[in-house]
Every structure is written in C-alpha cells, then in structure tokens.
Coordinates of C-alpha atoms in Angstrom, one line a residue:
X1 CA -56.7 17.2 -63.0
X2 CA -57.5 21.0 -63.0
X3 CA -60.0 23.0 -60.8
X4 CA -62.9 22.1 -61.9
X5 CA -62.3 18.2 -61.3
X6 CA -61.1 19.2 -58.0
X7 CA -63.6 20.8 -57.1
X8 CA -66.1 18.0 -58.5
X9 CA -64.6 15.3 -56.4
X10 CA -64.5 17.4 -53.2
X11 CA -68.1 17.7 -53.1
X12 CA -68.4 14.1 -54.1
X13 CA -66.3 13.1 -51.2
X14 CA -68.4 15.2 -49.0
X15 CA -70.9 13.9 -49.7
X16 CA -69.9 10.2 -48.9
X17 CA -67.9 11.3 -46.3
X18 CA -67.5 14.6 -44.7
X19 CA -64.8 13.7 -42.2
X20 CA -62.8 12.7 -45.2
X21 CA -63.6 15.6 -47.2
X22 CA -60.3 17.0 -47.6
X23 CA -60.2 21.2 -46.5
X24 CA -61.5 19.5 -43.6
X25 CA -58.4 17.7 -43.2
X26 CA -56.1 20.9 -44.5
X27 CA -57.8 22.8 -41.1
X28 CA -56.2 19.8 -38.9
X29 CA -59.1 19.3 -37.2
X30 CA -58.7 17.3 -33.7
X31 CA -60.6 14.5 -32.7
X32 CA -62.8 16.4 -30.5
X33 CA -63.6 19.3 -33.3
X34 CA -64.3 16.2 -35.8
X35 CA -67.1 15.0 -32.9
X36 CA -68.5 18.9 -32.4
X37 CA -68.9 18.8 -36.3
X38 CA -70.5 15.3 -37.2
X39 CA -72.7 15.6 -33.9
X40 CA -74.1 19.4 -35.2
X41 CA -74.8 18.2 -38.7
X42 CA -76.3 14.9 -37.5
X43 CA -78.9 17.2 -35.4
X44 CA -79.1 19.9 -37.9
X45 CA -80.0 17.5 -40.5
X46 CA -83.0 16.5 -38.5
X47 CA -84.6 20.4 -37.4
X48 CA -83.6 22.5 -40.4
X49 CA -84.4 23.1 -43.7
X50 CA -86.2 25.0 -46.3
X51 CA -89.6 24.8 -44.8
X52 CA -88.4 24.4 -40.8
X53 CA -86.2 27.6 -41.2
X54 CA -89.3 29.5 -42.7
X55 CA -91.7 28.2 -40.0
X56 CA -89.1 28.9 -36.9
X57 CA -89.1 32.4 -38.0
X58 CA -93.0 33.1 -38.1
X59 CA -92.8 32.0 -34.1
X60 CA -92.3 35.0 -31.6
X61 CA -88.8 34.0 -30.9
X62 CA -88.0 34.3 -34.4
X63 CA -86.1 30.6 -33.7
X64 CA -87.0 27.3 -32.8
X65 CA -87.0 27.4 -29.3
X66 CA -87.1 23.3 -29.0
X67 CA -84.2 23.3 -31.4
X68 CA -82.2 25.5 -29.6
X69 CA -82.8 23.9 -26.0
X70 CA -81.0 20.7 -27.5
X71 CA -78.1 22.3 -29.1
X72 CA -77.3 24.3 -26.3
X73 CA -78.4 22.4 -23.2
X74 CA -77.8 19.2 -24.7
X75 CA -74.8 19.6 -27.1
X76 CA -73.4 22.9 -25.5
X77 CA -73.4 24.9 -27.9
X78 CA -73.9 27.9 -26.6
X79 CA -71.0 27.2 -23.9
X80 CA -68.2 25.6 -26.3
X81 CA -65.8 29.0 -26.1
X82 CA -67.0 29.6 -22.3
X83 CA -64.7 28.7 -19.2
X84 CA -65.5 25.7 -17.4
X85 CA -65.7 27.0 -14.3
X86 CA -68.9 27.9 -15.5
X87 CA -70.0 25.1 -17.3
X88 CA -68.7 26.0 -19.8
X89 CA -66.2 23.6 -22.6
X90 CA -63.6 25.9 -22.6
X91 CA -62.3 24.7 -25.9
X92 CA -61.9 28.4 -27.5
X93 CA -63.1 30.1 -30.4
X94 CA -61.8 27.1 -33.3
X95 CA -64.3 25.3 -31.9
X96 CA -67.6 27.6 -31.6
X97 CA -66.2 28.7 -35.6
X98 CA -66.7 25.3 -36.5
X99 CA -70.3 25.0 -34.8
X100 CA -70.8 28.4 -36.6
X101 CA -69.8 26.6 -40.2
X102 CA -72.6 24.1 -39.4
X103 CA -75.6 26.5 -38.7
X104 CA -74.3 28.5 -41.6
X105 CA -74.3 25.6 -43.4
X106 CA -78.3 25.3 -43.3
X107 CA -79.1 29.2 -42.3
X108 CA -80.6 27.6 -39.2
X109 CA -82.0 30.8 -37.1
X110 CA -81.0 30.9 -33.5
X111 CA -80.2 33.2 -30.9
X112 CA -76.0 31.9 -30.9
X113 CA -74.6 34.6 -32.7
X114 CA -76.5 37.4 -30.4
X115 CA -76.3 35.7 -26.9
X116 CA -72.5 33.5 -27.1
X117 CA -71.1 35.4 -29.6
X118 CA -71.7 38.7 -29.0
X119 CA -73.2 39.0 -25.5
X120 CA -71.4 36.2 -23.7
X121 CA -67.9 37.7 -23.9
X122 CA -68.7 40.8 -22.7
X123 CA -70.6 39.4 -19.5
X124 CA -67.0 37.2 -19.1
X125 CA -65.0 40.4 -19.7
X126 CA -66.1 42.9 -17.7
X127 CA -68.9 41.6 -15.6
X128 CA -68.4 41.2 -11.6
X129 CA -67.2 38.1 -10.4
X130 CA -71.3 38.0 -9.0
X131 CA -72.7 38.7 -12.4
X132 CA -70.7 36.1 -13.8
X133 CA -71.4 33.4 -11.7
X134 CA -75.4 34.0 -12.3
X135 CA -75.7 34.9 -15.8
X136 CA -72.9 32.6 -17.5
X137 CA -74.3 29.2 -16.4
X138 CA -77.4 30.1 -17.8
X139 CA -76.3 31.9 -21.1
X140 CA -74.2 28.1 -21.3
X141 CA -77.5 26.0 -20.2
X142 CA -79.8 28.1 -22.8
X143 CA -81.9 29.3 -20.3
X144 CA -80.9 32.8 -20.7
X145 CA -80.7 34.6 -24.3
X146 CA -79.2 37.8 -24.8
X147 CA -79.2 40.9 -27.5
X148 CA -76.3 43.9 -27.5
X149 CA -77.9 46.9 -28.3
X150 CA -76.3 50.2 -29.3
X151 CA -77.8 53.1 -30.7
X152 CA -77.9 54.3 -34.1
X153 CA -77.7 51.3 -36.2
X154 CA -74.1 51.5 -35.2
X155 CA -73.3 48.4 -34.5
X156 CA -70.0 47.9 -36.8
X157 CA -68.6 50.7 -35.2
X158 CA -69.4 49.7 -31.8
X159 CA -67.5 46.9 -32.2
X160 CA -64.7 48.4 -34.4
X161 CA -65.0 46.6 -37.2
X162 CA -65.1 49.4 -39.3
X163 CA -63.7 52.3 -38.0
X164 CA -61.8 53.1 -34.1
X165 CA -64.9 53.0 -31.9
X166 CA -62.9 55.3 -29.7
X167 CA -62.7 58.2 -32.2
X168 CA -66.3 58.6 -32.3
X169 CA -69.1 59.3 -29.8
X170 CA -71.3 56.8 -32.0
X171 CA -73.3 56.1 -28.3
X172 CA -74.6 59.5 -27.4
X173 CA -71.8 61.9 -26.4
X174 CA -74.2 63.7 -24.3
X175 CA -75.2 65.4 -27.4
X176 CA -79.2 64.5 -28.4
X177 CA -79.1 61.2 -29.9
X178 CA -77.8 58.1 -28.8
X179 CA -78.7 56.4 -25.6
X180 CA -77.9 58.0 -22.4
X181 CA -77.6 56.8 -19.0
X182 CA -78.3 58.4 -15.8
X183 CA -77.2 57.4 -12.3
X184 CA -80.1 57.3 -9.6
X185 CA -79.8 57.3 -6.0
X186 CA -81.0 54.0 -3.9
X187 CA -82.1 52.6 -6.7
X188 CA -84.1 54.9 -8.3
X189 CA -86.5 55.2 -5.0
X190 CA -86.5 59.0 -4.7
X191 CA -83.3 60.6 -3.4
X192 CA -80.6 62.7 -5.7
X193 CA -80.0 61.6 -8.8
X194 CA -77.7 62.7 -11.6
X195 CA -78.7 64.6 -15.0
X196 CA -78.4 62.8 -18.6
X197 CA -75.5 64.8 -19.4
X198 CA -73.5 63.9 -15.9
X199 CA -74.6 67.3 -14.1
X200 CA -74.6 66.5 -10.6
X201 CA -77.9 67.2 -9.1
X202 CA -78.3 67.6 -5.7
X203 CA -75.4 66.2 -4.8
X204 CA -73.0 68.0 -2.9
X205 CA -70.3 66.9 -5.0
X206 CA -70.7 63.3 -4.9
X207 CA -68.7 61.6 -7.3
X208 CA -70.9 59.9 -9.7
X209 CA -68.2 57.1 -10.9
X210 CA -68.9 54.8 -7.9
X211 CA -72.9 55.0 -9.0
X212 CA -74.4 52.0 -9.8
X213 CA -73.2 50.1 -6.6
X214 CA -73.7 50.5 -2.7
X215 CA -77.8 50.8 -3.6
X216 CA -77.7 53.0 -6.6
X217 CA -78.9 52.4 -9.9
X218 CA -78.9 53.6 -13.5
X219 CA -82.3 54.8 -16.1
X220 CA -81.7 54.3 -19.8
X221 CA -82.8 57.1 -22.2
X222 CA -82.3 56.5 -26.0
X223 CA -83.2 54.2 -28.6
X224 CA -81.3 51.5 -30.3
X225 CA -82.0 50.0 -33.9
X226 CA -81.2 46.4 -35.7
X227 CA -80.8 44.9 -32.5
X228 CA -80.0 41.3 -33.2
X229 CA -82.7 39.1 -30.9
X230 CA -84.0 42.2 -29.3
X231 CA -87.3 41.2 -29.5
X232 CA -87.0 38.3 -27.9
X233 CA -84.1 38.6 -26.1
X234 CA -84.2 37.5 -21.5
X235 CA -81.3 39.9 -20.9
X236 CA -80.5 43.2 -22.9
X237 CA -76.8 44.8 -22.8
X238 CA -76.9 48.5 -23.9
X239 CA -74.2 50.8 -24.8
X240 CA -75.3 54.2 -23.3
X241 CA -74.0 57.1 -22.5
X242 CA -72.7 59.0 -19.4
X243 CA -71.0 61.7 -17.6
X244 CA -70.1 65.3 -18.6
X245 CA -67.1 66.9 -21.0
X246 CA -64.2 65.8 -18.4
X247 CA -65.9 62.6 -17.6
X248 CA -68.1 61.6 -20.7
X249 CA -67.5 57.7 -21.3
X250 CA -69.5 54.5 -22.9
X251 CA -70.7 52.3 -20.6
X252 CA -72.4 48.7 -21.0
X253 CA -75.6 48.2 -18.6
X254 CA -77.7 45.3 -18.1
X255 CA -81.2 45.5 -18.3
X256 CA -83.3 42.5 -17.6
X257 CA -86.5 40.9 -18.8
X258 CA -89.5 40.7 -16.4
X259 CA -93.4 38.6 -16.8
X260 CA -95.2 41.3 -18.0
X261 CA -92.7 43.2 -19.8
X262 CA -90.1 46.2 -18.6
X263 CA -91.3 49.6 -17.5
X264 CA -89.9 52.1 -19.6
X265 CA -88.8 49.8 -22.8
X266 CA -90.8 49.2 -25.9
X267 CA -89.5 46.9 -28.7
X268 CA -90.8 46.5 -31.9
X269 CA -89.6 43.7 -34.2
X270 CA -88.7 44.9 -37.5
X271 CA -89.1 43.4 -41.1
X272 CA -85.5 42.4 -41.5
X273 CA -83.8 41.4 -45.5
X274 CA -82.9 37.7 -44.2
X275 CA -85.3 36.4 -41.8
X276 CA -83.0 34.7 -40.3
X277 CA -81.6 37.5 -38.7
X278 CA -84.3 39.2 -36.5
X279 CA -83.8 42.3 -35.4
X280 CA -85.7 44.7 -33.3
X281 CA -85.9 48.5 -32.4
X282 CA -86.1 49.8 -28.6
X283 CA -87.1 52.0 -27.2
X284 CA -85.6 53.1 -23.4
X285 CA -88.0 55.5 -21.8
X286 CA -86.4 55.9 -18.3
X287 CA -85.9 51.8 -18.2
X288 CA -84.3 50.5 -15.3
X289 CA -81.3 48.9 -15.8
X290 CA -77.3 47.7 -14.0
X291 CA -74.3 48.7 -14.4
X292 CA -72.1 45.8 -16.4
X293 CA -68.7 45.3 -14.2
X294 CA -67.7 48.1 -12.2
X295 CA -65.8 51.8 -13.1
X296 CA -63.1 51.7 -14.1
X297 CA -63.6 49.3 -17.4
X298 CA -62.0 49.2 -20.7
X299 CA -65.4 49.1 -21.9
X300 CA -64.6 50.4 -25.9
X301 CA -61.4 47.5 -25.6
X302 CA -63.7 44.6 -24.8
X303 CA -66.1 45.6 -27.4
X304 CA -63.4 45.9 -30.2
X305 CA -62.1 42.3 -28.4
X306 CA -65.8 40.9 -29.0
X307 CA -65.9 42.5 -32.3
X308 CA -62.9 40.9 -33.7
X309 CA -64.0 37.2 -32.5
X310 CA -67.8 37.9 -33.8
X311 CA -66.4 38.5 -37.0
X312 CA -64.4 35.1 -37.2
X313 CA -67.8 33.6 -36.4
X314 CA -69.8 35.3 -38.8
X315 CA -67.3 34.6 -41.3
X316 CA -67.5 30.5 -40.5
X317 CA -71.4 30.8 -41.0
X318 CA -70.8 32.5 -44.5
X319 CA -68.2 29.9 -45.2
X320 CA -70.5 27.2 -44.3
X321 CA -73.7 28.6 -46.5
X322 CA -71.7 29.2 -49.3
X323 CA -69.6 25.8 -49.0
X324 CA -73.0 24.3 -49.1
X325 CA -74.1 26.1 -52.0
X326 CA -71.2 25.2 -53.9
X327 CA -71.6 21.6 -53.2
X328 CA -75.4 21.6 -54.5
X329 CA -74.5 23.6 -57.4
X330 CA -72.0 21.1 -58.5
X331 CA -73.7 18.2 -58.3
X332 CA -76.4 19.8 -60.1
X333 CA -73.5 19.7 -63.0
X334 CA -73.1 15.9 -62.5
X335 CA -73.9 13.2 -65.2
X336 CA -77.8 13.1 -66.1
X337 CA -78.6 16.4 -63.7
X338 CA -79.4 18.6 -66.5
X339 CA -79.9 16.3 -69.4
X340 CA -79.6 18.3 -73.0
X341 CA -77.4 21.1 -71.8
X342 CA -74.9 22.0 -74.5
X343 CA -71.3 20.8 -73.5
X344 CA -70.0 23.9 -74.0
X345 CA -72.3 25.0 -71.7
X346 CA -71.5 23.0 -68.9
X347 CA -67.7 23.4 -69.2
X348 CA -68.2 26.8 -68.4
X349 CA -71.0 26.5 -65.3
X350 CA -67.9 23.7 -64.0
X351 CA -64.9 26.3 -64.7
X352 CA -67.1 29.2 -62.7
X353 CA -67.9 27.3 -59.8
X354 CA -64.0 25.5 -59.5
X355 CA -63.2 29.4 -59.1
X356 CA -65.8 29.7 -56.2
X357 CA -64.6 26.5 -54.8
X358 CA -61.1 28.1 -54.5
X359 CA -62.5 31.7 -53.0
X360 CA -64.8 29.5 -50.3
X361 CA -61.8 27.6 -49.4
X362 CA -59.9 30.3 -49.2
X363 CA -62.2 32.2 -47.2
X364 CA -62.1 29.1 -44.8
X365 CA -58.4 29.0 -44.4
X366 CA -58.8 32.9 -43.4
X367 CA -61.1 32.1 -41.0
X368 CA -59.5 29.4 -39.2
X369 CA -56.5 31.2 -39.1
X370 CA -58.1 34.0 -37.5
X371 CA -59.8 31.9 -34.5
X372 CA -56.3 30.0 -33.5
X373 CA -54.8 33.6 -32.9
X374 CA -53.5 34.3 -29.5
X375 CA -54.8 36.9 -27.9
X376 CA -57.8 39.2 -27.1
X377 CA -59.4 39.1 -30.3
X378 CA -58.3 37.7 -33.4
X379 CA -56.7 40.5 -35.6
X380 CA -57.4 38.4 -38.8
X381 CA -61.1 38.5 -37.9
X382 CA -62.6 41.2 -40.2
X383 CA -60.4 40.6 -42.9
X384 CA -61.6 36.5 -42.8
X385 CA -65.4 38.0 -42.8
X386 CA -64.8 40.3 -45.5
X387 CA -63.6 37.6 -47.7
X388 CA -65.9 35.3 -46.6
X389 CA -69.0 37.6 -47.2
X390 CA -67.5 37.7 -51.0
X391 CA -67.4 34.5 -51.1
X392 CA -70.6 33.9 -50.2
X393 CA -72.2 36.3 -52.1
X394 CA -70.7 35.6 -55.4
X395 CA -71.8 31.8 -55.0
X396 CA -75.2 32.5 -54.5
X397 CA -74.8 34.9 -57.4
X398 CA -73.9 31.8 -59.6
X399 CA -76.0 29.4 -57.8
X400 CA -79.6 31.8 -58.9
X401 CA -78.0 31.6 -62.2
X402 CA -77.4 27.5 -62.2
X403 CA -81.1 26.9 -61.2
X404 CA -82.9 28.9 -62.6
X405 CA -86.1 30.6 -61.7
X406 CA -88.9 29.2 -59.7
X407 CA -87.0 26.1 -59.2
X408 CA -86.4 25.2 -55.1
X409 CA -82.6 25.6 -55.6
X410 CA -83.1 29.5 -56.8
X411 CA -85.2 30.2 -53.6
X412 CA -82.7 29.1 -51.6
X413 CA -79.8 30.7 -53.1
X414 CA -81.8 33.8 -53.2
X415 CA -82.0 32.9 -49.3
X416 CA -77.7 32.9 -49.3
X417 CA -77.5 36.3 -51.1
X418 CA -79.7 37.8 -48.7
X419 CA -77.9 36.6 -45.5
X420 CA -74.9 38.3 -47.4
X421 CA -76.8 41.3 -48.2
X422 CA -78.0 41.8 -44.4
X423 CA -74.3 40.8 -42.7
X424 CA -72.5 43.5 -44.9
X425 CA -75.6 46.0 -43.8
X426 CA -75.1 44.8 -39.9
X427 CA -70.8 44.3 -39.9
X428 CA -69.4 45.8 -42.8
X429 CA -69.2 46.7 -45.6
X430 CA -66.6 44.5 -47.0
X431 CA -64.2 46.9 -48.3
X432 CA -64.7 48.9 -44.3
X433 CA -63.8 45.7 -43.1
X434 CA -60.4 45.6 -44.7
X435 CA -59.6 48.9 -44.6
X436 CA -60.0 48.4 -41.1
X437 CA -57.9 45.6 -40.6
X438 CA -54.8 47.3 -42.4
X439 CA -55.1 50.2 -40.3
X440 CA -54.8 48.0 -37.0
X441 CA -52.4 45.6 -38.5
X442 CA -50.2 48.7 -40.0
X443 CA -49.8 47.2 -43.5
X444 CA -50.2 51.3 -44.8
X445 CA -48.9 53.2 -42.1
X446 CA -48.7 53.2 -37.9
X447 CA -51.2 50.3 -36.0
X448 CA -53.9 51.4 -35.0
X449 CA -55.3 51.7 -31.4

C-alpha cells in the first residue's frame, strides 16, 4: 500500500469513525481527551459552517456569542487548562490543544484563543491571589472575555516567539512610541503623580515601585495595534511602559470595560485578512487602568511562558483546518467524484495530497509533543506552529487547485490560506519561528535566555 492509499483510507476511516481514525490513536489519546473531542465536534457540527462562520463575524462580537456561552459555560472550554480551584478542569494544555484542533477544524470564530489562551495564563501567573479569585471563574464560566494588547503590532515579540522580548524595548522604553504607564496618587483623585518617563513629580522621593497599591493607580498612554478581540473584549491586559533609565521595565495592567464605554480609550475594529481573527486598534488617552500582580514580577518570563503554550494552540487549530482540508480534498478524488478526469491525472492530485497527509500529520505529532512538555512553556511550541502553518498553507494551496474556481470548496480553501496568511502576520513568520526555537533550544550555539 503506498501513501497515497494511506492516506485514502485514513480519511475514509474518519469519516466512519473518528475515534478510530488512526493518528488519533498514534497521539494516545485518554478516555477523557477522546470525550473533549467527540463532544466539541458533535456541537461544532451543529453552529458552524460556511455560512454560520460568515454571519458570526458580521455581529459586533465578531463571534457567536450563543455559541460560545455553551462551549464555555456548558462544555468548559474556556476553563479545560485552568486550575480547579477555580473552576477550572485542570487537565493541562493536551487537552485545550485538542479543543483547539476542533475549532480549527471548522475556522469557528471565538474569543478562546484571546481570553484562555493568551489572557488566562497571565491573570494565573502573575495576578494577586485577589485578582485571581475574581477574574478566573469568570474567564472559565464565559462571562468575562479578554484581549492582550501591546503596542506596535508587536505582538510576536512580546511573547518571544520571534526574537528575546528582553533584548528590545518593543513596549515603549520611555522613548516616544509604545504605550506608557504612569503611576497616580489615590487613584488618580488629584495628589502627586509620577511623569510618563518615571520622573518623580512632587514626590519627595517616594519610591514609585510600590504604586499601583495602598490607593494608587496607573493612566495608560500609547496605542496598541491587531489586538486580537479588542474590540469586543470585557477586560483588556496592556503591556506598557514605566519608570526611568535605572528603573525602566514592562509591566502588564488591567483595564476594565464599563456601560458606556472607558474614559480615555477608543477602539476601532479593523478590516482584518481572515475574518475570523478580529482585531482592533486602541487607543489609551490617559485610560485608567491596574496594576496586574504586584512589583516585583517576571513580567517578560510569563509572557515568553504564555507565548510558547499559545503557539502549541495555534498550531492544533492549523493542524485541525488543514486535516480537514485534506480529508475533503481526498474524497473529492474518490470513485465517481470527478467523473472524466484523466487517470493520469488523478494519480498525481492522489500522490500530492499523500505528501500533505504526511506534513499534516507530522505537524500533529509536533504539536502534541510540544503540549505534554513539562514545564513553563513548551519549548517545542514555535517550532510545532511553524510546521503546522506550512502545513496548512500548502494544503489549501492544493486544495484551490483541486476545486477549482467558483466552486464552494475553493472559497473555503481560500478561507484556510488566509487563516495561514494572517497567523504568520500575527505569530511569525515561520522561518522567525524556528530560528527562534534553535536559539533557545541551543541546537547552533549557547541557549538562549
């Protein structure tokens, strides 16, 4: 049997089965994960689609906000990789990569990847043991939806996914640019406050790392662009920053959505390549906002932390689109699909796709490998999405070319390359990716910080 019959017969099976389908099996999936996976595409099935996705976007959530109420309060979606002394399942990131795999699988548009996968850890990693206990249970119920916003479009960065986010003052360095934060006395109800650059003002001295508690707040000034969800988005967590030469840092603050809007911040949803990915720009204009955890923080660690897991999870949902690409590409090739086609032909559309079916699969085994790592952060993260984005955009490549134009199937492959096209924009690009991940893994030289 070569590759091409393989490949043939594994779509076949997933389609009369999926809990037999056989990677599925390779992954050693437990009972539990087998449940998460047939209950998400059971639901899926249902809400998304072609027409649902297109209409979920036009709504001002950019998502179906019905949709999302069952797979997170109902399922748990949005909790699966939070601890349960929150509410959360507590099963780790395997398990929120496999619900990932199934909203990639139909390019469902939600706020997970924004509020659990990006947002979520951070709250868990450096927020006080108060602002955990309020915003986690709701972040787990899907009463709370949250957007990390840094400035400059500089996202990949911020995370470290492409370069040491530690090496750069991507968030401001008190230079003009960026977003910086400012400390303000008694909450910002008159009394000294503290200058953009960390100058003290009035102050007598004061030392300005213990602002932000005891009565004291902070005011955002900056502006942050392709911020996933930030249009719609309860709870905003920017990266500004603060303090002068000998005390410049990045911080993470929290600023929250009121009826009626926040004083001091505009946002402006902006046309974005996949409309499945909303993002917004904002604008901070002296906005109120909180400190995230308390000084000191390993604030650039926990977003490199977050960065690595996020990239296993976007990596599941390009596995899952182009897995399901593949599988409607191929059984386009089966018997009577395209009657007349020259056998020649066909025997070279079949040979193509068995050599997608091994870089998807591939691409999978990466990413699973990557979300059972120990530790803070899987190191096999960005290299898994850099494969994965590959992957998929090489099988919606071939799948335009299978269908033809016009045709329901080109629109939506059209649809896959574009989801690729906007996560290298947001995360990579690929090649960053894994140049980044052999400089931290030391395959050329020293590891990297």
């Amino acid at each position: 049997m070569d590759a091409a019959d393989t490949a043939a017969d594994a779509a076949t099976a997933a389609d009369a089965d999926p809990e037999a389908f056989a990677p599925e099996a390779a992954l050693a999936l437990t009972e539990e994960q087998r449940k998460i996976r047939r209950t998400l595409r059971d639901v899926l099935a249902e809400r998304t689609g072609p027409e649902e996705n297109h209409a979920a976007t036009a709504t001002p959530e950019g998502y179906d906000p019905e949709l999302w109420a069952r797979l997170s309060g109902t399922l748990g979606l949005a909790g699966l990789a939070l601890p349960a002394e929150y509410g959360g399942g507590g099963h780790g990131p395997a398990a929120l990569a496999l619900a990932c795999e199934e909203t990639g699988r139909t390019l469902a548009p939600s706020p997970l990847l924004a509020t659990a996968v990006l947002a979520a850890p951070l709250i868990e990693a450096l927020g006080t043991p108060a602002q955990r206990a309020e915003l986690l249970p709701r972040v787990i119920d899907g009463s709370l939806t949250c957007a990390l916003a840094v400035p400059g479009g500089s996202l990949a960065l911020a995370l470290g996914l492409t370069g040491d986010n530690t090496a750069e003052d991507w968030s401001g360095g008190g230079r003009a640019g960026g977003i910086q934060a400012r400390a303000v006395a008694d909450g910002g109800s008159g009394g000294r406050d503290e200058g953009p650059a960390g100058s003290t003002a009035g102050s007598g001295g004061r030392d300005e790392s213990k602002a932000g508690s005891g009565g004291r707040g902070w005011r955002l000034y900056g502006e942050a662009a392709q911020v996933l969800d930030g249009h719609s988005a309860d709870l905003l967590i920017v990266a500004a920053h603060t303090g002068g030469f000998a005390r410049s840092r990045t911080l993470l603050f929290l600023v929250r959505g009121r009826d009626g809007g926040i004083p001091g911040l505009v946002r402006t949803r902006g046309a974005a390549l996949d409309l499945t990915r909303p993002h917004a720009t904002l604008e901070l204009r002296d906005a109120e906002a909180e400190l995230l955890g308390e000084e000191p923080a390993d604030v650039l660690g926990a977003l490199a932390a977050t960065g690595r897991t996020a990239a296993v999870m976007l990596a599941a949902e390009a596995v899952g689109a182009a897995g399901a690409a593949l599988d409607r590409a191929i059984a386009g090739l089966g018997p009577g699909a395209r009657p007349g086609r020259p056998a020649g032909s066909l025997q070279a559309a079949r040979s193509t796709l068995a050599d997608l079916y091994v870089r998807v699969e591939a691409a999978r085994s990466l990413t699973y490998c990557a979300a059972r790592e120990p530790g803070p952060g899987p190191e096999g993260g960005p290299l898994a999405l850099a494969q994965a984005l590959e992957a998929l955009s090489a099988t919606a490549g071939e799948s335009v070319r299978l269908h033809g134009g016009g045709t329901t199937g080109e629109r939506e492959a059209r649809h896959l390359y574009r989801r690729a096209a906007s996560d290298e924009l947001l995360f990579g690009p690929a090649r960053r990716l894994r140049a980044r991940a052999a400089e931290r893994t030391g395959l050329f030289g020293e590891v990297a910080a």
